[in-house]
């Protein structure tokens, strides 16, 4: 297990706009029996993530841009995590496209965000040209308690021209090109990379309050990727 600490700078957007009914896509890991890549974070508590795999940064993602060295064109990504809650906090597990375009043409898939004022709600959102920031397309699901109270499994199933969001293996939102605003491009058929961060402040979560507890950490039990991706420059596929 590892923990991701709070990072300064403005958080992401106001609430996304719903665009599709709950999903009927696969809930099981149908593409493969085992992940093609996994990080189990099995070291001692408090140990920093493996620098050969993860890049740790503190700063403003809008000014600097955040990247890592792994590319994924996977069928499914799972992250089991306990997310911090509190006014002014915005933990996020998300993916950015590697098409070389500027955001939002770059494409972004938010696997999960939990905004400080709504500690019991998970947001899953997609951002692209003409549907970004407050116009992002996504859905929400109740967690049955504060996101900081226990671990949940946050997942995205990424199929050709279809994205499905899940919490604890239950799908709650699906997006297809037919759900986009008229004339807008679907930008998700590409390699993407995964990011995990905790933002502090910004328009959506607001300023931290006196009751907000620091340090605010995202505890991550594991990250697993199924399907196909690029690891150390080599394209690999999950064993079946």
PDB file of C-alpha atoms in Angstrom:
ATOM      1  CA  UNK A   1       0.000   0.000   0.000  1.00  0.00           C
ATOM      2  CA  UNK A   2       1.121   3.533  -0.634  1.00  0.00           C
ATOM      3  CA  UNK A   3      -0.247   6.999   0.000  1.00  0.00           C
ATOM      4  CA  UNK A   4      -0.517  10.004  -2.283  1.00  0.00           C
ATOM      5  CA  UNK A   5      -0.220  13.316  -0.446  1.00  0.00           C
ATOM      6  CA  UNK A   6      -2.013  16.574  -1.052  1.00  0.00           C
ATOM      7  CA  UNK A   7      -0.683  18.776  -3.843  1.00  0.00           C
ATOM      8  CA  UNK A   8      -1.087  22.529  -3.971  1.00  0.00           C
ATOM      9  CA  UNK A   9      -2.810  24.329  -6.813  1.00  0.00           C
ATOM     10  CA  UNK A  10      -6.295  24.666  -8.254  1.00  0.00           C
ATOM     11  CA  UNK A  11      -8.376  21.526  -8.490  1.00  0.00           C
ATOM     12  CA  UNK A  12     -10.296  20.308 -11.517  1.00  0.00           C
ATOM     13  CA  UNK A  13     -13.703  21.397 -12.665  1.00  0.00           C
ATOM     14  CA  UNK A  14     -17.186  21.962 -11.282  1.00  0.00           C
ATOM     15  CA  UNK A  15     -19.620  19.051 -11.444  1.00  0.00           C
ATOM     16  CA  UNK A  16     -19.838  17.201 -14.770  1.00  0.00           C
ATOM     17  CA  UNK A  17     -22.940  16.941 -16.933  1.00  0.00           C
ATOM     18  CA  UNK A  18     -24.658  13.570 -17.147  1.00  0.00           C
ATOM     19  CA  UNK A  19     -25.111  12.270 -20.679  1.00  0.00           C
ATOM     20  CA  UNK A  20     -26.074   8.599 -20.600  1.00  0.00           C
ATOM     21  CA  UNK A  21     -27.996   6.013 -18.640  1.00  0.00           C
ATOM     22  CA  UNK A  22     -26.323   3.580 -16.236  1.00  0.00           C
ATOM     23  CA  UNK A  23     -24.109   1.060 -17.917  1.00  0.00           C
ATOM     24  CA  UNK A  24     -24.863  -2.444 -19.126  1.00  0.00           C
ATOM     25  CA  UNK A  25     -21.218  -3.095 -20.029  1.00  0.00           C
ATOM     26  CA  UNK A  26     -19.198  -5.928 -18.502  1.00  0.00           C
ATOM     27  CA  UNK A  27     -18.621  -5.776 -14.766  1.00  0.00           C
ATOM     28  CA  UNK A  28     -16.158  -8.667 -14.622  1.00  0.00           C
ATOM     29  CA  UNK A  29     -12.620  -8.638 -15.969  1.00  0.00           C
ATOM     30  CA  UNK A  30     -13.723 -10.456 -19.107  1.00  0.00           C
ATOM     31  CA  UNK A  31     -10.756  -9.442 -21.249  1.00  0.00           C
ATOM     32  CA  UNK A  32      -8.227 -11.460 -19.263  1.00  0.00           C
ATOM     33  CA  UNK A  33      -7.753 -13.619 -16.213  1.00  0.00           C
ATOM     34  CA  UNK A  34      -4.705 -11.703 -14.985  1.00  0.00           C
ATOM     35  CA  UNK A  35      -3.595  -8.078 -15.396  1.00  0.00           C
ATOM     36  CA  UNK A  36      -0.888  -7.267 -17.927  1.00  0.00           C
ATOM     37  CA  UNK A  37       0.585  -4.877 -15.335  1.00  0.00           C
ATOM     38  CA  UNK A  38       0.038  -4.411 -11.616  1.00  0.00           C
ATOM     39  CA  UNK A  39       1.480  -2.480  -8.696  1.00  0.00           C
ATOM     40  CA  UNK A  40       0.518  -4.096  -5.397  1.00  0.00           C
ATOM     41  CA  UNK A  41       2.377  -1.607  -3.141  1.00  0.00           C
ATOM     42  CA  UNK A  42       3.478  -4.462  -0.902  1.00  0.00           C
ATOM     43  CA  UNK A  43       6.366  -2.621   0.789  1.00  0.00           C
ATOM     44  CA  UNK A  44       6.345  -1.245   4.289  1.00  0.00           C
ATOM     45  CA  UNK A  45       3.832   1.438   5.207  1.00  0.00           C
ATOM     46  CA  UNK A  46       4.982   4.948   4.278  1.00  0.00           C
ATOM     47  CA  UNK A  47       7.532   3.791   1.722  1.00  0.00           C
ATOM     48  CA  UNK A  48       7.726   5.928  -1.409  1.00  0.00           C
ATOM     49  CA  UNK A  49       6.511   4.349  -4.672  1.00  0.00           C
ATOM     50  CA  UNK A  50       9.070   2.695  -6.954  1.00  0.00           C
ATOM     51  CA  UNK A  51      10.773   5.544  -8.843  1.00  0.00           C
ATOM     52  CA  UNK A  52      11.326   3.219 -11.796  1.00  0.00           C
ATOM     53  CA  UNK A  53       7.571   3.063 -12.262  1.00  0.00           C
ATOM     54  CA  UNK A  54       6.056   6.172 -10.659  1.00  0.00           C
ATOM     55  CA  UNK A  55       6.964   9.835 -10.964  1.00  0.00           C
ATOM     56  CA  UNK A  56       6.118  11.838  -7.831  1.00  0.00           C
ATOM     57  CA  UNK A  57       5.438  15.553  -8.223  1.00  0.00           C
ATOM     58  CA  UNK A  58       4.065  18.408  -6.164  1.00  0.00           C
ATOM     59  CA  UNK A  59       2.739  21.423  -7.983  1.00  0.00           C
ATOM     60  CA  UNK A  60       0.094  22.844 -10.253  1.00  0.00           C
ATOM     61  CA  UNK A  61      -0.885  20.388 -12.972  1.00  0.00           C
ATOM     62  CA  UNK A  62      -2.361  23.123 -15.158  1.00  0.00           C
ATOM     63  CA  UNK A  63       0.952  24.950 -15.285  1.00  0.00           C
ATOM     64  CA  UNK A  64       3.381  22.041 -15.382  1.00  0.00           C
ATOM     65  CA  UNK A  65       1.572  19.085 -16.911  1.00  0.00           C
ATOM     66  CA  UNK A  66       1.867  15.709 -15.196  1.00  0.00           C
ATOM     67  CA  UNK A  67       3.173  12.573 -16.864  1.00  0.00           C
ATOM     68  CA  UNK A  68       4.688   9.186 -16.195  1.00  0.00           C
ATOM     69  CA  UNK A  69       6.639   6.749 -18.324  1.00  0.00           C
ATOM     70  CA  UNK A  70       3.950   4.127 -18.832  1.00  0.00           C
ATOM     71  CA  UNK A  71       1.463   4.118 -21.721  1.00  0.00           C
ATOM     72  CA  UNK A  72      -1.748   2.133 -21.612  1.00  0.00           C
ATOM     73  CA  UNK A  73      -4.325   1.183 -24.199  1.00  0.00           C
ATOM     74  CA  UNK A  74      -5.987  -1.143 -21.772  1.00  0.00           C
ATOM     75  CA  UNK A  75      -9.370  -2.762 -21.557  1.00  0.00           C
ATOM     76  CA  UNK A  76      -9.737  -2.068 -17.857  1.00  0.00           C
ATOM     77  CA  UNK A  77      -7.930  -0.251 -15.049  1.00  0.00           C
ATOM     78  CA  UNK A  78      -8.638  -0.959 -11.368  1.00  0.00           C
ATOM     79  CA  UNK A  79      -7.444   1.182  -8.464  1.00  0.00           C
ATOM     80  CA  UNK A  80      -8.349   0.137  -4.932  1.00  0.00           C
ATOM     81  CA  UNK A  81      -7.990   3.225  -2.788  1.00  0.00           C
ATOM     82  CA  UNK A  82      -9.204   5.132   0.248  1.00  0.00           C
ATOM     83  CA  UNK A  83      -9.656   8.783  -0.686  1.00  0.00           C
ATOM     84  CA  UNK A  84      -9.320  11.741   1.697  1.00  0.00           C
ATOM     85  CA  UNK A  85     -12.349  13.926   2.312  1.00  0.00           C
ATOM     86  CA  UNK A  86     -12.755  17.415   3.675  1.00  0.00           C
ATOM     87  CA  UNK A  87     -13.587  20.889   2.507  1.00  0.00           C
ATOM     88  CA  UNK A  88     -11.042  22.109  -0.049  1.00  0.00           C
ATOM     89  CA  UNK A  89      -9.793  18.628  -1.018  1.00  0.00           C
ATOM     90  CA  UNK A  90     -10.156  17.000  -4.427  1.00  0.00           C
ATOM     91  CA  UNK A  91      -8.570  13.542  -4.720  1.00  0.00           C
ATOM     92  CA  UNK A  92      -8.533  12.193  -8.266  1.00  0.00           C
ATOM     93  CA  UNK A  93      -7.585   9.055 -10.184  1.00  0.00           C
ATOM     94  CA  UNK A  94      -7.473   9.972 -13.857  1.00  0.00           C
ATOM     95  CA  UNK A  95      -5.981   9.362 -17.289  1.00  0.00           C
ATOM     96  CA  UNK A  96      -4.571  11.708 -19.926  1.00  0.00           C
ATOM     97  CA  UNK A  97      -4.167  10.989 -23.620  1.00  0.00           C
ATOM     98  CA  UNK A  98      -0.793  10.711 -25.317  1.00  0.00           C
ATOM     99  CA  UNK A  99      -1.771  12.065 -28.734  1.00  0.00           C
ATOM    100  CA  UNK A 100       0.459  15.132 -28.343  1.00  0.00           C
ATOM    101  CA  UNK A 101      -2.460  17.570 -28.513  1.00  0.00           C
ATOM    102  CA  UNK A 102      -3.173  20.345 -26.038  1.00  0.00           C
ATOM    103  CA  UNK A 103      -5.894  19.847 -23.447  1.00  0.00           C
ATOM    104  CA  UNK A 104      -8.804  19.197 -23.890  1.00  0.00           C
ATOM    105  CA  UNK A 105      -8.064  17.778 -27.372  1.00  0.00           C
ATOM    106  CA  UNK A 106      -5.594  15.593 -25.516  1.00  0.00           C
ATOM    107  CA  UNK A 107      -8.514  13.740 -23.921  1.00  0.00           C
ATOM    108  CA  UNK A 108      -9.021  13.040 -20.219  1.00  0.00           C
ATOM    109  CA  UNK A 109     -10.857  10.259 -18.407  1.00  0.00           C
ATOM    110  CA  UNK A 110     -11.456  10.821 -14.703  1.00  0.00           C
ATOM    111  CA  UNK A 111     -11.738   7.348 -13.187  1.00  0.00           C
ATOM    112  CA  UNK A 112     -12.942   8.959  -9.958  1.00  0.00           C
ATOM    113  CA  UNK A 113     -12.999  12.323  -8.219  1.00  0.00           C
ATOM    114  CA  UNK A 114     -14.421  13.078  -4.771  1.00  0.00           C
ATOM    115  CA  UNK A 115     -15.001  16.763  -4.103  1.00  0.00           C
ATOM    116  CA  UNK A 116     -14.585  17.928  -0.521  1.00  0.00           C
ATOM    117  CA  UNK A 117     -18.150  19.093   0.033  1.00  0.00           C
ATOM    118  CA  UNK A 118     -19.591  15.781  -1.188  1.00  0.00           C
ATOM    119  CA  UNK A 119     -17.585  13.123   0.659  1.00  0.00           C
ATOM    120  CA  UNK A 120     -20.080  10.340  -0.054  1.00  0.00           C
ATOM    121  CA  UNK A 121     -20.262  10.802  -3.836  1.00  0.00           C
ATOM    122  CA  UNK A 122     -17.894   9.570  -6.562  1.00  0.00           C
ATOM    123  CA  UNK A 123     -17.704  11.402  -9.898  1.00  0.00           C
ATOM    124  CA  UNK A 124     -16.592   9.751 -13.149  1.00  0.00           C
ATOM    125  CA  UNK A 125     -16.101  12.107 -16.093  1.00  0.00           C
ATOM    126  CA  UNK A 126     -14.707  12.407 -19.619  1.00  0.00           C
ATOM    127  CA  UNK A 127     -13.274  15.637 -21.052  1.00  0.00           C
ATOM    128  CA  UNK A 128     -12.611  16.433 -24.688  1.00  0.00           C
ATOM    129  CA  UNK A 129     -12.918  19.299 -27.192  1.00  0.00           C
ATOM    130  CA  UNK A 130     -16.234  21.045 -26.589  1.00  0.00           C
ATOM    131  CA  UNK A 131     -17.086  19.017 -23.487  1.00  0.00           C
ATOM    132  CA  UNK A 132     -14.536  19.947 -20.839  1.00  0.00           C
ATOM    133  CA  UNK A 133     -14.422  21.508 -17.379  1.00  0.00           C
ATOM    134  CA  UNK A 134     -18.005  22.151 -16.215  1.00  0.00           C
ATOM    135  CA  UNK A 135     -19.265  20.702 -19.527  1.00  0.00           C
ATOM    136  CA  UNK A 136     -17.502  17.378 -18.992  1.00  0.00           C
ATOM    137  CA  UNK A 137     -19.668  14.306 -19.557  1.00  0.00           C
ATOM    138  CA  UNK A 138     -20.050  11.883 -16.696  1.00  0.00           C
ATOM    139  CA  UNK A 139     -22.063  10.427 -13.873  1.00  0.00           C
ATOM    140  CA  UNK A 140     -22.077  10.041 -10.101  1.00  0.00           C
ATOM    141  CA  UNK A 141     -22.646   7.239  -7.633  1.00  0.00           C
ATOM    142  CA  UNK A 142     -23.169   7.183  -3.887  1.00  0.00           C
ATOM    143  CA  UNK A 143     -20.518   5.406  -1.832  1.00  0.00           C
ATOM    144  CA  UNK A 144     -22.710   4.554   1.153  1.00  0.00           C
ATOM    145  CA  UNK A 145     -20.408   6.534   3.428  1.00  0.00           C
ATOM    146  CA  UNK A 146     -17.458   8.877   3.308  1.00  0.00           C
ATOM    147  CA  UNK A 147     -14.823   7.993   0.709  1.00  0.00           C
ATOM    148  CA  UNK A 148     -12.261   8.255   3.506  1.00  0.00           C
ATOM    149  CA  UNK A 149     -14.015   5.657   5.669  1.00  0.00           C
ATOM    150  CA  UNK A 150     -12.932   2.569   3.715  1.00  0.00           C
ATOM    151  CA  UNK A 151     -11.318   1.304   0.551  1.00  0.00           C
ATOM    152  CA  UNK A 152     -13.301   1.135  -2.696  1.00  0.00           C
ATOM    153  CA  UNK A 153     -12.411  -0.345  -6.069  1.00  0.00           C
ATOM    154  CA  UNK A 154     -12.592   2.416  -8.706  1.00  0.00           C
ATOM    155  CA  UNK A 155     -12.539   1.173 -12.300  1.00  0.00           C
ATOM    156  CA  UNK A 156     -12.883   2.161 -15.930  1.00  0.00           C
ATOM    157  CA  UNK A 157     -13.552  -0.308 -18.745  1.00  0.00           C
ATOM    158  CA  UNK A 158     -12.214   1.206 -21.964  1.00  0.00           C
ATOM    159  CA  UNK A 159     -13.548  -0.484 -25.096  1.00  0.00           C
ATOM    160  CA  UNK A 160     -13.616   0.681 -28.724  1.00  0.00           C
ATOM    161  CA  UNK A 161     -15.897   3.734 -28.777  1.00  0.00           C
ATOM    162  CA  UNK A 162     -17.271   2.982 -25.326  1.00  0.00           C
ATOM    163  CA  UNK A 163     -16.181   3.846 -21.763  1.00  0.00           C
ATOM    164  CA  UNK A 164     -17.802   2.437 -18.621  1.00  0.00           C
ATOM    165  CA  UNK A 165     -17.226   3.612 -15.040  1.00  0.00           C
ATOM    166  CA  UNK A 166     -17.582   1.277 -12.052  1.00  0.00           C
ATOM    167  CA  UNK A 167     -17.286   1.377  -8.267  1.00  0.00           C
ATOM    168  CA  UNK A 168     -16.809  -1.915  -6.431  1.00  0.00           C
ATOM    169  CA  UNK A 169     -17.483  -3.791  -9.682  1.00  0.00           C
ATOM    170  CA  UNK A 170     -20.879  -2.106 -10.150  1.00  0.00           C
ATOM    171  CA  UNK A 171     -21.233  -0.022 -13.363  1.00  0.00           C
ATOM    172  CA  UNK A 172     -22.920   3.355 -12.972  1.00  0.00           C
ATOM    173  CA  UNK A 173     -22.221   5.276 -16.185  1.00  0.00           C
ATOM    174  CA  UNK A 174     -21.417   4.585 -19.847  1.00  0.00           C
ATOM    175  CA  UNK A 175     -20.299   7.032 -22.537  1.00  0.00           C
ATOM    176  CA  UNK A 176     -20.254   6.486 -26.312  1.00  0.00           C
ATOM    177  CA  UNK A 177     -19.686   8.855 -29.260  1.00  0.00           C
ATOM    178  CA  UNK A 178     -23.461   9.152 -29.660  1.00  0.00           C
ATOM    179  CA  UNK A 179     -23.616  10.898 -26.279  1.00  0.00           C
ATOM    180  CA  UNK A 180     -21.292  13.752 -27.278  1.00  0.00           C
ATOM    181  CA  UNK A 181     -22.558  17.217 -28.204  1.00  0.00           C
ATOM    182  CA  UNK A 182     -23.278  17.514 -31.920  1.00  0.00           C
ATOM    183  CA  UNK A 183     -20.146  17.876 -34.025  1.00  0.00           C
ATOM    184  CA  UNK A 184     -17.713  17.102 -31.192  1.00  0.00           C
ATOM    185  CA  UNK A 185     -14.852  14.631 -31.565  1.00  0.00           C
ATOM    186  CA  UNK A 186     -14.360  11.371 -29.667  1.00  0.00           C
ATOM    187  CA  UNK A 187     -10.697  11.494 -28.601  1.00  0.00           C
ATOM    188  CA  UNK A 188     -10.289   8.348 -26.506  1.00  0.00           C
ATOM    189  CA  UNK A 189      -9.076   5.788 -29.071  1.00  0.00           C
ATOM    190  CA  UNK A 190      -5.439   6.267 -28.083  1.00  0.00           C
ATOM    191  CA  UNK A 191      -2.773   5.369 -25.539  1.00  0.00           C
ATOM    192  CA  UNK A 192      -3.351   7.068 -22.188  1.00  0.00           C
ATOM    193  CA  UNK A 193      -1.393   7.265 -18.944  1.00  0.00           C
ATOM    194  CA  UNK A 194      -2.602   7.071 -15.363  1.00  0.00           C
ATOM    195  CA  UNK A 195      -2.263   9.719 -12.644  1.00  0.00           C
ATOM    196  CA  UNK A 196      -3.194   9.753  -8.956  1.00  0.00           C
ATOM    197  CA  UNK A 197      -3.236  13.001  -7.011  1.00  0.00           C
ATOM    198  CA  UNK A 198      -4.817  15.034  -4.230  1.00  0.00           C
ATOM    199  CA  UNK A 199      -5.482  18.676  -5.131  1.00  0.00           C
ATOM    200  CA  UNK A 200      -6.094  21.386  -2.534  1.00  0.00           C
ATOM    201  CA  UNK A 201      -8.278  24.421  -3.206  1.00  0.00           C
ATOM    202  CA  UNK A 202      -9.724  25.643  -6.472  1.00  0.00           C
ATOM    203  CA  UNK A 203     -13.145  26.617  -7.758  1.00  0.00           C
ATOM    204  CA  UNK A 204     -14.814  23.238  -7.273  1.00  0.00           C
ATOM    205  CA  UNK A 205     -13.638  22.059  -3.822  1.00  0.00           C
ATOM    206  CA  UNK A 206     -13.195  25.606  -2.481  1.00  0.00           C
ATOM    207  CA  UNK A 207     -10.767  26.633   0.226  1.00  0.00           C
ATOM    208  CA  UNK A 208      -9.920  24.209   3.043  1.00  0.00           C
ATOM    209  CA  UNK A 209     -11.910  24.768   6.218  1.00  0.00           C
ATOM    210  CA  UNK A 210     -10.831  24.619   9.829  1.00  0.00           C
ATOM    211  CA  UNK A 211     -12.130  21.074  10.075  1.00  0.00           C
ATOM    212  CA  UNK A 212     -10.082  19.865   7.088  1.00  0.00           C
ATOM    213  CA  UNK A 213      -7.415  17.500   8.342  1.00  0.00           C
ATOM    214  CA  UNK A 214      -3.829  17.597   7.092  1.00  0.00           C
ATOM    215  CA  UNK A 215      -1.819  15.814   5.951  1.00  0.00           C
ATOM    216  CA  UNK A 216      -4.490  14.611   3.526  1.00  0.00           C
ATOM    217  CA  UNK A 217      -3.483  11.339   1.913  1.00  0.00           C
ATOM    218  CA  UNK A 218      -4.853   8.962  -0.674  1.00  0.00           C
ATOM    219  CA  UNK A 219      -4.077   5.407   0.458  1.00  0.00           C
ATOM    220  CA  UNK A 220      -3.654   3.064  -2.533  1.00  0.00           C
ATOM    221  CA  UNK A 221      -3.826  -0.698  -2.056  1.00  0.00           C
ATOM    222  CA  UNK A 222      -3.203  -1.678  -5.679  1.00  0.00           C
ATOM    223  CA  UNK A 223      -3.310  -0.605  -9.318  1.00  0.00           C
ATOM    224  CA  UNK A 224      -4.070  -3.292 -11.918  1.00  0.00           C
ATOM    225  CA  UNK A 225      -4.404  -3.015 -15.676  1.00  0.00           C
ATOM    226  CA  UNK A 226      -6.052  -5.560 -17.931  1.00  0.00           C
ATOM    227  CA  UNK A 227      -6.045  -5.847 -21.705  1.00  0.00           C
ATOM    228  CA  UNK A 228      -3.187  -4.353 -23.718  1.00  0.00           C
ATOM    229  CA  UNK A 229      -0.620  -1.665 -22.921  1.00  0.00           C
ATOM    230  CA  UNK A 230       2.966  -0.525 -23.284  1.00  0.00           C
ATOM    231  CA  UNK A 231       5.359  -1.330 -20.417  1.00  0.00           C
ATOM    232  CA  UNK A 232       9.022  -0.311 -20.689  1.00  0.00           C
ATOM    233  CA  UNK A 233       8.535   0.370 -24.385  1.00  0.00           C
ATOM    234  CA  UNK A 234       7.067  -3.067 -25.117  1.00  0.00           C
ATOM    235  CA  UNK A 235       3.404  -3.648 -25.959  1.00  0.00           C
ATOM    236  CA  UNK A 236       2.019  -6.453 -23.808  1.00  0.00           C
ATOM    237  CA  UNK A 237      -1.326  -8.227 -23.413  1.00  0.00           C
ATOM    238  CA  UNK A 238      -2.846  -9.812 -20.314  1.00  0.00           C
ATOM    239  CA  UNK A 239      -2.438 -13.592 -20.105  1.00  0.00           C
ATOM    240  CA  UNK A 240      -5.715 -15.445 -20.470  1.00  0.00           C
TER     241      UNK A 240
END
